[in-house]
């Protein structure tokens, strides 16, 4: 086995991108690409940790929840979570951010790279309210790169094929995983029941 340690060696194996591929990377949205943001109910958010590590976090809401303020600016509302707040604390030290938008049933994804800052402007966030609840914080993203990603990964994974969907019961529950990590007498079954009940009531989602 040989480690590939420089781009020259890498390019000898995989080749260089075509000019057509390189020209698809824009520094702003346009009337066509903005539709991927407007129709997406799900985005993965990547940030860098101060210790050099990386984080990626899923975010989801009704389609268009990532609001387009202008061709170079997005607003991503921050909903209640587990309060570890990896994304937020990372951005306090390093504003770089990467977004990957997915649309159910669509093979192409949409990527945005840029810089973000955390805002608490109630008037700005008002339009991001869901169930009458306005988010306390949002991420204001300045777009530096915006482009579509081809469908090959979605085709290979067959991600949107309902015949390939996995029943959740086939995998360990969140409570069981917590118990395995804690290595104590944690009541996994009770944890799972309470969490399912909260979700059924939509408690803590907004």
GROMACS .gro file of N, CA, C and O in nm, residues 50-161:
model
  448
   50UNK      N    1  -1.184   2.448   1.710
   50UNK     CA    2  -1.060   2.519   1.745
   50UNK      C    3  -0.938   2.428   1.759
   50UNK      O    4  -0.825   2.470   1.737
   51UNK      N    5  -0.962   2.298   1.795
   51UNK     CA    6  -0.850   2.207   1.814
   51UNK      C    7  -0.804   2.143   1.683
   51UNK      O    8  -0.717   2.056   1.682
   52UNK      N    9  -0.862   2.188   1.572
   52UNK     CA   10  -0.823   2.135   1.442
   52UNK      C   11  -0.915   2.026   1.391
   52UNK      O   12  -0.903   1.983   1.276
   53UNK      N   13  -1.007   1.981   1.475
   53UNK     CA   14  -1.103   1.880   1.432
   53UNK      C   15  -1.214   1.941   1.348
   53UNK      O   16  -1.218   2.061   1.323
   54UNK      N   17  -1.305   1.856   1.305
   54UNK     CA   18  -1.416   1.898   1.220
   54UNK      C   19  -1.547   1.848   1.277
   54UNK      O   20  -1.552   1.749   1.349
   55UNK      N   21  -1.655   1.917   1.243
   55UNK     CA   22  -1.789   1.876   1.283
   55UNK      C   23  -1.882   1.888   1.164
   55UNK      O   24  -1.865   1.976   1.079
   56UNK      N   25  -1.981   1.800   1.160
   56UNK     CA   26  -2.089   1.814   1.061
   56UNK      C   27  -2.220   1.784   1.132
   56UNK      O   28  -2.229   1.689   1.211
   57UNK      N   29  -2.319   1.868   1.107
   57UNK     CA   30  -2.444   1.860   1.180
   57UNK      C   31  -2.561   1.867   1.083
   57UNK      O   32  -2.562   1.950   0.992
   58UNK      N   33  -2.664   1.781   1.100
   58UNK     CA   34  -2.783   1.789   1.014
   58UNK      C   35  -2.880   1.895   1.065
   58UNK      O   36  -2.897   1.913   1.185
   59UNK      N   37  -2.942   1.965   0.972
   59UNK     CA   38  -3.046   2.063   1.006
   59UNK      C   39  -3.164   2.041   0.913
   59UNK      O   40  -3.145   2.022   0.792
   60UNK      N   41  -3.284   2.045   0.967
   60UNK     CA   42  -3.402   2.023   0.885
   60UNK      C   43  -3.522   2.102   0.932
   60UNK      O   44  -3.536   2.130   1.051
   61UNK      N   45  -3.606   2.139   0.839
   61UNK     CA   46  -3.726   2.219   0.864
   61UNK      C   47  -3.810   2.215   0.737
   61UNK      O   48  -3.769   2.153   0.638
   62UNK      N   49  -3.924   2.283   0.734
   62UNK     CA   50  -3.999   2.289   0.608
   62UNK      C   51  -3.914   2.345   0.495
   62UNK      O   52  -3.824   2.427   0.518
   63UNK      N   53  -3.939   2.302   0.371
   63UNK     CA   54  -3.859   2.348   0.257
   63UNK      C   55  -3.848   2.501   0.254
   63UNK      O   56  -3.946   2.573   0.279
   64UNK      N   57  -3.727   2.548   0.227
   64UNK     CA   58  -3.703   2.691   0.222
   64UNK      C   59  -3.669   2.752   0.356
   64UNK      O   60  -3.661   2.875   0.368
   65UNK      N   61  -3.645   2.666   0.457
   65UNK     CA   62  -3.616   2.720   0.590
   65UNK      C   63  -3.485   2.797   0.593
   65UNK      O   64  -3.466   2.887   0.675
   66UNK      N   65  -3.392   2.762   0.504
   66UNK     CA   66  -3.272   2.845   0.488
   66UNK      C   67  -3.312   2.959   0.395
   66UNK      O   68  -3.336   2.938   0.276
   67UNK      N   69  -3.323   3.077   0.450
   67UNK     CA   70  -3.377   3.190   0.376
   67UNK      C   71  -3.268   3.260   0.294
   67UNK      O   72  -3.155   3.274   0.340
   68UNK      N   73  -3.304   3.300   0.175
   68UNK     CA   74  -3.215   3.374   0.087
   68UNK      C   75  -3.242   3.523   0.109
   68UNK      O   76  -3.348   3.574   0.072
   69UNK      N   77  -3.147   3.592   0.169
   69UNK     CA   78  -3.163   3.735   0.192
   69UNK      C   79  -3.123   3.815   0.069
   69UNK      O   80  -3.182   3.917   0.038
   70UNK      N   81  -3.021   3.768   0.000
   70UNK     CA   82  -2.984   3.823  -0.130
   70UNK      C   83  -2.896   3.718  -0.198
   70UNK      O   84  -2.873   3.610  -0.144
   71UNK      N   85  -2.846   3.748  -0.317
   71UNK     CA   86  -2.774   3.647  -0.395
   71UNK      C   87  -2.645   3.599  -0.329
   71UNK      O   88  -2.590   3.495  -0.368
   72UNK      N   89  -2.597   3.671  -0.229
   72UNK     CA   90  -2.473   3.634  -0.161
   72UNK      C   91  -2.491   3.603  -0.012
   72UNK      O   92  -2.392   3.579   0.056
   73UNK      N   93  -2.617   3.604   0.037
   73UNK     CA   94  -2.637   3.591   0.180
   73UNK      C   95  -2.753   3.496   0.213
   73UNK      O   96  -2.863   3.510   0.158
   74UNK      N   97  -2.726   3.402   0.303
   74UNK     CA   98  -2.827   3.309   0.352
   74UNK      C   99  -2.847   3.329   0.502
   74UNK      O  100  -2.756   3.371   0.573
   75UNK      N  101  -2.966   3.294   0.551
   75UNK     CA  102  -2.993   3.294   0.694
   75UNK      C  103  -3.044   3.156   0.733
   75UNK      O  104  -3.148   3.111   0.686
   76UNK      N  105  -2.968   3.090   0.819
   76UNK     CA  106  -3.002   2.956   0.867
   76UNK      C  107  -3.049   2.967   1.012
   76UNK      O  108  -2.970   3.001   1.101
   77UNK      N  109  -3.178   2.942   1.041
   77UNK     CA  110  -3.225   2.953   1.178
   77UNK      C  111  -3.168   2.842   1.265
   77UNK      O  112  -3.145   2.730   1.219
   78UNK      N  113  -3.143   2.875   1.390
   78UNK     CA  114  -3.091   2.776   1.485
   78UNK      C  115  -3.205   2.730   1.576
   78UNK      O  116  -3.258   2.810   1.652
   79UNK      N  117  -3.241   2.604   1.567
   79UNK     CA  118  -3.351   2.548   1.647
   79UNK      C  119  -3.297   2.485   1.775
   79UNK      O  120  -3.177   2.456   1.786
   80UNK      N  121  -3.385   2.458   1.873
   80UNK     CA  122  -3.340   2.395   1.998
   80UNK      C  123  -3.274   2.260   1.971
   80UNK      O  124  -3.321   2.182   1.887
   81UNK      N  125  -3.165   2.233   2.041
   81UNK     CA  126  -3.095   2.106   2.026
   81UNK      C  127  -3.050   2.053   2.161
   81UNK      O  128  -3.115   2.077   2.263
   82UNK      N  129  -2.938   1.983   2.162
   82UNK     CA  130  -2.889   1.922   2.286
   82UNK      C  131  -2.800   2.016   2.367
   82UNK      O  132  -2.746   1.978   2.470
   83UNK      N  133  -2.782   2.137   2.318
   83UNK     CA  134  -2.704   2.243   2.383
   83UNK      C  135  -2.553   2.217   2.384
   83UNK      O  136  -2.478   2.293   2.445
   84UNK      N  137  -2.508   2.110   2.322
   84UNK     CA  138  -2.363   2.097   2.302
   84UNK      C  139  -2.316   2.210   2.211
   84UNK      O  140  -2.209   2.267   2.231
   85UNK      N  141  -2.400   2.243   2.112
   85UNK     CA  142  -2.379   2.361   2.027
   85UNK      C  143  -2.243   2.360   1.957
   85UNK      O  144  -2.174   2.462   1.949
   86UNK      N  145  -2.206   2.245   1.903
   86UNK     CA  146  -2.077   2.235   1.832
   86UNK      C  147  -2.065   2.341   1.722
   86UNK      O  148  -1.963   2.410   1.713
   87UNK      N  149  -2.167   2.350   1.638
   87UNK     CA  150  -2.160   2.444   1.526
   87UNK      C  151  -2.141   2.587   1.574
   87UNK      O  152  -2.056   2.661   1.523
   88UNK      N  153  -2.217   2.626   1.675
   88UNK     CA  154  -2.212   2.764   1.723
   88UNK      C  155  -2.077   2.795   1.788
   88UNK      O  156  -2.016   2.899   1.760
   89UNK      N  157  -2.031   2.707   1.873
   89UNK     CA  158  -1.904   2.734   1.941
   89UNK      C  159  -1.788   2.731   1.843
   89UNK      O  160  -1.691   2.807   1.856
   90UNK      N  161  -1.796   2.645   1.742
   90UNK     CA  162  -1.692   2.644   1.639
   90UNK      C  163  -1.686   2.777   1.565
   90UNK      O  164  -1.577   2.832   1.540
   91UNK      N  165  -1.803   2.830   1.530
   91UNK     CA  166  -1.806   2.953   1.452
   91UNK      C  167  -1.757   3.073   1.532
   91UNK      O  168  -1.712   3.173   1.473
   92UNK      N  169  -1.763   3.066   1.663
   92UNK     CA  170  -1.709   3.175   1.744
   92UNK      C  171  -1.558   3.188   1.723
   92UNK      O  172  -1.503   3.297   1.738
   93UNK      N  173  -1.493   3.077   1.689
   93UNK     CA  174  -1.348   3.077   1.671
   93UNK      C  175  -1.305   3.079   1.525
   93UNK      O  176  -1.199   3.130   1.490
   94UNK      N  177  -1.389   3.021   1.438
   94UNK     CA  178  -1.353   3.008   1.297
   94UNK      C  179  -1.481   3.024   1.215
   94UNK      O  180  -1.570   2.938   1.223
   95UNK      N  181  -1.496   3.129   1.138
   95UNK     CA  182  -1.623   3.156   1.068
   95UNK      C  183  -1.648   3.070   0.945
   95UNK      O  184  -1.756   3.079   0.885
   96UNK      N  185  -1.553   2.988   0.905
   96UNK     CA  186  -1.573   2.908   0.784
   96UNK      C  187  -1.686   2.809   0.803
   96UNK      O  188  -1.701   2.746   0.908
   97UNK      N  189  -1.766   2.791   0.696
   97UNK     CA  190  -1.881   2.701   0.703
   97UNK      C  191  -1.904   2.640   0.565
   97UNK      O  192  -1.873   2.702   0.462
   98UNK      N  193  -1.954   2.517   0.563
   98UNK     CA  194  -1.990   2.451   0.438
   98UNK      C  195  -2.129   2.390   0.454
   98UNK      O  196  -2.160   2.331   0.558
   99UNK      N  197  -2.212   2.407   0.353
   99UNK     CA  198  -2.350   2.358   0.355
   99UNK      C  199  -2.373   2.262   0.239
   99UNK      O  200  -2.328   2.288   0.127
  100UNK      N  201  -2.444   2.153   0.266
  100UNK     CA  202  -2.481   2.057   0.162
  100UNK      C  203  -2.633   2.040   0.167
  100UNK      O  204  -2.687   1.984   0.262
  101UNK      N  205  -2.701   2.090   0.065
  101UNK     CA  206  -2.847   2.086   0.059
  101UNK      C  207  -2.893   1.961  -0.016
  101UNK      O  208  -2.842   1.928  -0.123
  102UNK      N  209  -2.994   1.893   0.041
  102UNK     CA  210  -3.056   1.779  -0.024
  102UNK      C  211  -3.205   1.805  -0.041
  102UNK      O  212  -3.268   1.870   0.044
  103UNK      N  213  -3.260   1.754  -0.150
  103UNK     CA  214  -3.403   1.762  -0.178
  103UNK      C  215  -3.453   1.620  -0.200
  103UNK      O  216  -3.401   1.549  -0.287
  104UNK      N  217  -3.551   1.572  -0.122
  104UNK     CA  218  -3.599   1.435  -0.137
  104UNK      C  219  -3.638   1.403  -0.282
  104UNK      O  220  -3.708   1.480  -0.347
  105UNK      N  221  -3.586   1.291  -0.330
  105UNK     CA  222  -3.618   1.246  -0.464
  105UNK      C  223  -3.531   1.303  -0.573
  105UNK      O  224  -3.539   1.260  -0.689
  106UNK      N  225  -3.446   1.402  -0.540
  106UNK     CA  226  -3.360   1.467  -0.640
  106UNK      C  227  -3.216   1.419  -0.623
  106UNK      O  228  -3.163   1.421  -0.511
  107UNK      N  229  -3.155   1.379  -0.732
  107UNK     CA  230  -3.018   1.327  -0.724
  107UNK      C  231  -2.912   1.435  -0.706
  107UNK      O  232  -2.817   1.417  -0.631
  108UNK      N  233  -2.929   1.547  -0.773
  108UNK     CA  234  -2.831   1.655  -0.758
  108UNK      C  235  -2.842   1.718  -0.620
  108UNK      O  236  -2.952   1.737  -0.567
  109UNK      N  237  -2.728   1.748  -0.561
  109UNK     CA  238  -2.725   1.823  -0.435
  109UNK      C  239  -2.668   1.961  -0.464
  109UNK      O  240  -2.623   1.990  -0.574
  110UNK      N  241  -2.671   2.047  -0.363
  110UNK     CA  242  -2.622   2.184  -0.383
  110UNK      C  243  -2.530   2.220  -0.268
  110UNK      O  244  -2.562   2.197  -0.151
  111UNK      N  245  -2.413   2.275  -0.302
  111UNK     CA  246  -2.311   2.305  -0.203
  111UNK      C  247  -2.286   2.454  -0.193
  111UNK      O  248  -2.282   2.523  -0.294
  112UNK      N  249  -2.270   2.500  -0.071
  112UNK     CA  250  -2.235   2.639  -0.045
  112UNK      C  251  -2.120   2.641   0.054
  112UNK      O  252  -2.125   2.576   0.158
  113UNK      N  253  -2.015   2.713   0.020
  113UNK     CA  254  -1.904   2.737   0.113
  113UNK      C  255  -1.897   2.887   0.139
  113UNK      O  256  -1.919   2.968   0.048
  114UNK      N  257  -1.866   2.922   0.262
  114UNK     CA  258  -1.858   3.064   0.293
  114UNK      C  259  -1.816   3.089   0.436
  114UNK      O  260  -1.746   3.006   0.497
  115UNK      N  261  -1.861   3.200   0.488
  115UNK     CA  262  -1.830   3.239   0.626
  115UNK      C  263  -1.959   3.280   0.695
  115UNK      O  264  -2.046   3.342   0.634
  116UNK      N  265  -1.969   3.243   0.822
  116UNK     CA  266  -2.094   3.267   0.896
  116UNK      C  267  -2.067   3.341   1.025
  116UNK      O  268  -1.961   3.330   1.086
  117UNK      N  269  -2.168   3.417   1.066
  117UNK     CA  270  -2.166   3.477   1.199
  117UNK      C  271  -2.299   3.453   1.266
  117UNK      O  272  -2.403   3.439   1.200
  118UNK      N  273  -2.297   3.447   1.398
  118UNK     CA  274  -2.416   3.418   1.477
  118UNK      C  275  -2.488   3.549   1.506
  118UNK      O  276  -2.426   3.645   1.553
  119UNK      N  277  -2.619   3.553   1.477
  119UNK     CA  278  -2.695   3.675   1.500
  119UNK      C  279  -2.817   3.646   1.587
  119UNK      O  280  -2.867   3.533   1.590
  120UNK      N  281  -2.862   3.749   1.659
  120UNK     CA  282  -2.981   3.734   1.745
  120UNK      C  283  -3.082   3.845   1.718
  120UNK      O  284  -3.159   3.883   1.806
  121UNK      N  285  -3.084   3.895   1.595
  121UNK     CA  286  -3.173   4.003   1.556
  121UNK      C  287  -3.317   3.950   1.546
  121UNK      O  288  -3.352   3.879   1.452
  122UNK      N  289  -3.401   3.986   1.643
  122UNK     CA  290  -3.537   3.933   1.649
  122UNK      C  291  -3.618   3.969   1.525
  122UNK      O  292  -3.696   3.887   1.474
  123UNK      N  293  -3.598   4.090   1.474
  123UNK     CA  294  -3.672   4.132   1.355
  123UNK      C  295  -3.630   4.050   1.233
  123UNK      O  296  -3.714   4.008   1.153
  124UNK      N  297  -3.501   4.026   1.219
  124UNK     CA  298  -3.451   3.946   1.107
  124UNK      C  299  -3.499   3.802   1.116
  124UNK      O  300  -3.533   3.740   1.015
  125UNK      N  301  -3.506   3.748   1.237
  125UNK     CA  302  -3.541   3.607   1.257
  125UNK      C  303  -3.692   3.583   1.259
  125UNK      O  304  -3.736   3.467   1.256
  126UNK      N  305  -3.771   3.688   1.265
  126UNK     CA  306  -3.916   3.675   1.275
  126UNK      C  307  -3.974   3.589   1.163
  126UNK      O  308  -4.062   3.505   1.185
  127UNK      N  309  -3.924   3.607   1.042
  127UNK     CA  310  -3.976   3.532   0.927
  127UNK      C  311  -3.940   3.384   0.932
  127UNK      O  312  -3.991   3.305   0.852
  128UNK      N  313  -3.854   3.344   1.024
  128UNK     CA  314  -3.814   3.203   1.037
  128UNK      C  315  -3.896   3.130   1.143
  128UNK      O  316  -3.865   3.017   1.178
  129UNK      N  317  -4.001   3.194   1.194
  129UNK     CA  318  -4.084   3.132   1.297
  129UNK      C  319  -4.156   3.008   1.242
  129UNK      O  320  -4.200   3.006   1.127
  130UNK      N  321  -4.166   2.905   1.326
  130UNK     CA  322  -4.243   2.785   1.295
  130UNK      C  323  -4.325   2.753   1.420
  130UNK      O  324  -4.276   2.763   1.533
  131UNK      N  325  -4.452   2.718   1.399
  131UNK     CA  326  -4.543   2.693   1.511
  131UNK      C  327  -4.549   2.813   1.605
  131UNK      O  328  -4.563   2.798   1.727
  132UNK      N  329  -4.533   2.932   1.548
  132UNK     CA  330  -4.540   3.053   1.627
  132UNK      C  331  -4.418   3.083   1.711
  132UNK      O  332  -4.418   3.178   1.789
  133UNK      N  333  -4.311   3.005   1.694
  133UNK     CA  334  -4.191   3.023   1.775
  133UNK      C  335  -4.077   3.076   1.689
  133UNK      O  336  -4.036   3.013   1.591
  134UNK      N  337  -4.026   3.191   1.728
  134UNK     CA  338  -3.917   3.255   1.655
  134UNK      C  339  -3.784   3.204   1.710
  134UNK      O  340  -3.765   3.199   1.832
  135UNK      N  341  -3.691   3.161   1.624
  135UNK     CA  342  -3.561   3.115   1.676
  135UNK      C  343  -3.487   3.228   1.746
  135UNK      O  344  -3.497   3.344   1.705
  136UNK      N  345  -3.415   3.195   1.851
  136UNK     CA  346  -3.339   3.296   1.925
  136UNK      C  347  -3.213   3.337   1.851
  136UNK      O  348  -3.165   3.450   1.866
  137UNK      N  349  -3.159   3.244   1.772
  137UNK     CA  350  -3.034   3.270   1.701
  137UNK      C  351  -3.045   3.226   1.556
  137UNK      O  352  -3.130   3.144   1.520
  138UNK      N  353  -2.957   3.279   1.474
  138UNK     CA  354  -2.947   3.236   1.336
  138UNK      C  355  -2.804   3.247   1.288
  138UNK      O  356  -2.721   3.315   1.350
  139UNK      N  357  -2.774   3.179   1.178
  139UNK     CA  358  -2.642   3.188   1.116
  139UNK      C  359  -2.656   3.269   0.988
  139UNK      O  360  -2.729   3.229   0.896
  140UNK      N  361  -2.588   3.380   0.983
  140UNK     CA  362  -2.586   3.464   0.864
  140UNK      C  363  -2.465   3.423   0.781
  140UNK      O  364  -2.350   3.442   0.823
  141UNK      N  365  -2.491   3.363   0.666
  141UNK     CA  366  -2.385   3.302   0.584
  141UNK      C  367  -2.355   3.390   0.463
  141UNK      O  368  -2.443   3.416   0.380
  142UNK      N  369  -2.230   3.433   0.453
  142UNK     CA  370  -2.183   3.506   0.335
  142UNK      C  371  -2.128   3.404   0.237
  142UNK      O  372  -2.030   3.333   0.266
  143UNK      N  373  -2.189   3.394   0.120
  143UNK     CA  374  -2.153   3.293   0.021
  143UNK      C  375  -2.022   3.328  -0.048
  143UNK      O  376  -2.003   3.440  -0.095
  144UNK      N  377  -1.931   3.231  -0.053
  144UNK     CA  378  -1.806   3.246  -0.129
  144UNK      C  379  -1.803   3.152  -0.250
  144UNK      O  380  -1.745   3.186  -0.353
  145UNK      N  381  -1.864   3.033  -0.235
  145UNK     CA  382  -1.874   2.937  -0.345
  145UNK      C  383  -2.013   2.874  -0.341
  145UNK      O  384  -2.063   2.841  -0.233
  146UNK      N  385  -2.072   2.855  -0.457
  146UNK     CA  386  -2.205   2.793  -0.466
  146UNK      C  387  -2.212   2.713  -0.596
  146UNK      O  388  -2.186   2.768  -0.703
  147UNK      N  389  -2.246   2.585  -0.584
  147UNK     CA  390  -2.249   2.502  -0.705
  147UNK      C  391  -2.322   2.371  -0.679
  147UNK      O  392  -2.332   2.323  -0.567
  148UNK      N  393  -2.375   2.314  -0.786
  148UNK     CA  394  -2.442   2.184  -0.778
  148UNK      C  395  -2.338   2.073  -0.777
  148UNK      O  396  -2.229   2.086  -0.832
  149UNK      N  397  -2.377   1.962  -0.714
  149UNK     CA  398  -2.296   1.840  -0.714
  149UNK      C  399  -2.375   1.735  -0.791
  149UNK      O  400  -2.496   1.720  -0.772
  150UNK      N  401  -2.309   1.662  -0.878
  150UNK     CA  402  -2.378   1.566  -0.964
  150UNK      C  403  -2.443   1.453  -0.884
  150UNK      O  404  -2.417   1.435  -0.766
  151UNK      N  405  -2.525   1.375  -0.952
  151UNK     CA  406  -2.608   1.273  -0.887
  151UNK      C  407  -2.539   1.141  -0.859
  151UNK      O  408  -2.602   1.049  -0.804
  152UNK      N  409  -2.411   1.127  -0.893
  152UNK     CA  410  -2.349   0.994  -0.885
  152UNK      C  411  -2.358   0.931  -0.747
  152UNK      O  412  -2.386   0.812  -0.733
  153UNK      N  413  -2.335   1.009  -0.639
  153UNK     CA  414  -2.341   0.952  -0.505
  153UNK      C  415  -2.481   0.904  -0.471
  153UNK      O  416  -2.499   0.798  -0.408
  154UNK      N  417  -2.582   0.981  -0.512
  154UNK     CA  418  -2.720   0.942  -0.484
  154UNK      C  419  -2.762   0.823  -0.568
  154UNK      O  420  -2.838   0.737  -0.522
  155UNK      N  421  -2.710   0.813  -0.691
  155UNK     CA  422  -2.740   0.697  -0.775
  155UNK      C  423  -2.675   0.572  -0.718
  155UNK      O  424  -2.737   0.466  -0.705
  156UNK      N  425  -2.548   0.584  -0.679
  156UNK     CA  426  -2.477   0.468  -0.624
  156UNK      C  427  -2.540   0.420  -0.494
  156UNK      O  428  -2.549   0.299  -0.469
  157UNK      N  429  -2.582   0.514  -0.410
  157UNK     CA  430  -2.639   0.476  -0.280
  157UNK      C  431  -2.785   0.434  -0.290
  157UNK      O  432  -2.836   0.368  -0.200
  158UNK      N  433  -2.852   0.472  -0.400
  158UNK     CA  434  -2.995   0.444  -0.417
  158UNK      C  435  -3.073   0.503  -0.299
  158UNK      O  436  -3.170   0.444  -0.250
  159UNK      N  437  -3.032   0.621  -0.257
  159UNK     CA  438  -3.080   0.679  -0.132
  159UNK      C  439  -3.230   0.699  -0.128
  159UNK      O  440  -3.295   0.675  -0.025
  160UNK      N  441  -3.289   0.743  -0.238
  160UNK     CA  442  -3.431   0.778  -0.235
  160UNK      C  443  -3.523   0.661  -0.269
  160UNK      O  444  -3.644   0.681  -0.278
  161UNK      N  445  -3.469   0.544  -0.288
  161UNK     CA  446  -3.551   0.427  -0.322
  161UNK      C  447  -3.620   0.373  -0.197
  161UNK      O  448  -3.554   0.320  -0.107
   0.00000   0.00000   0.00000
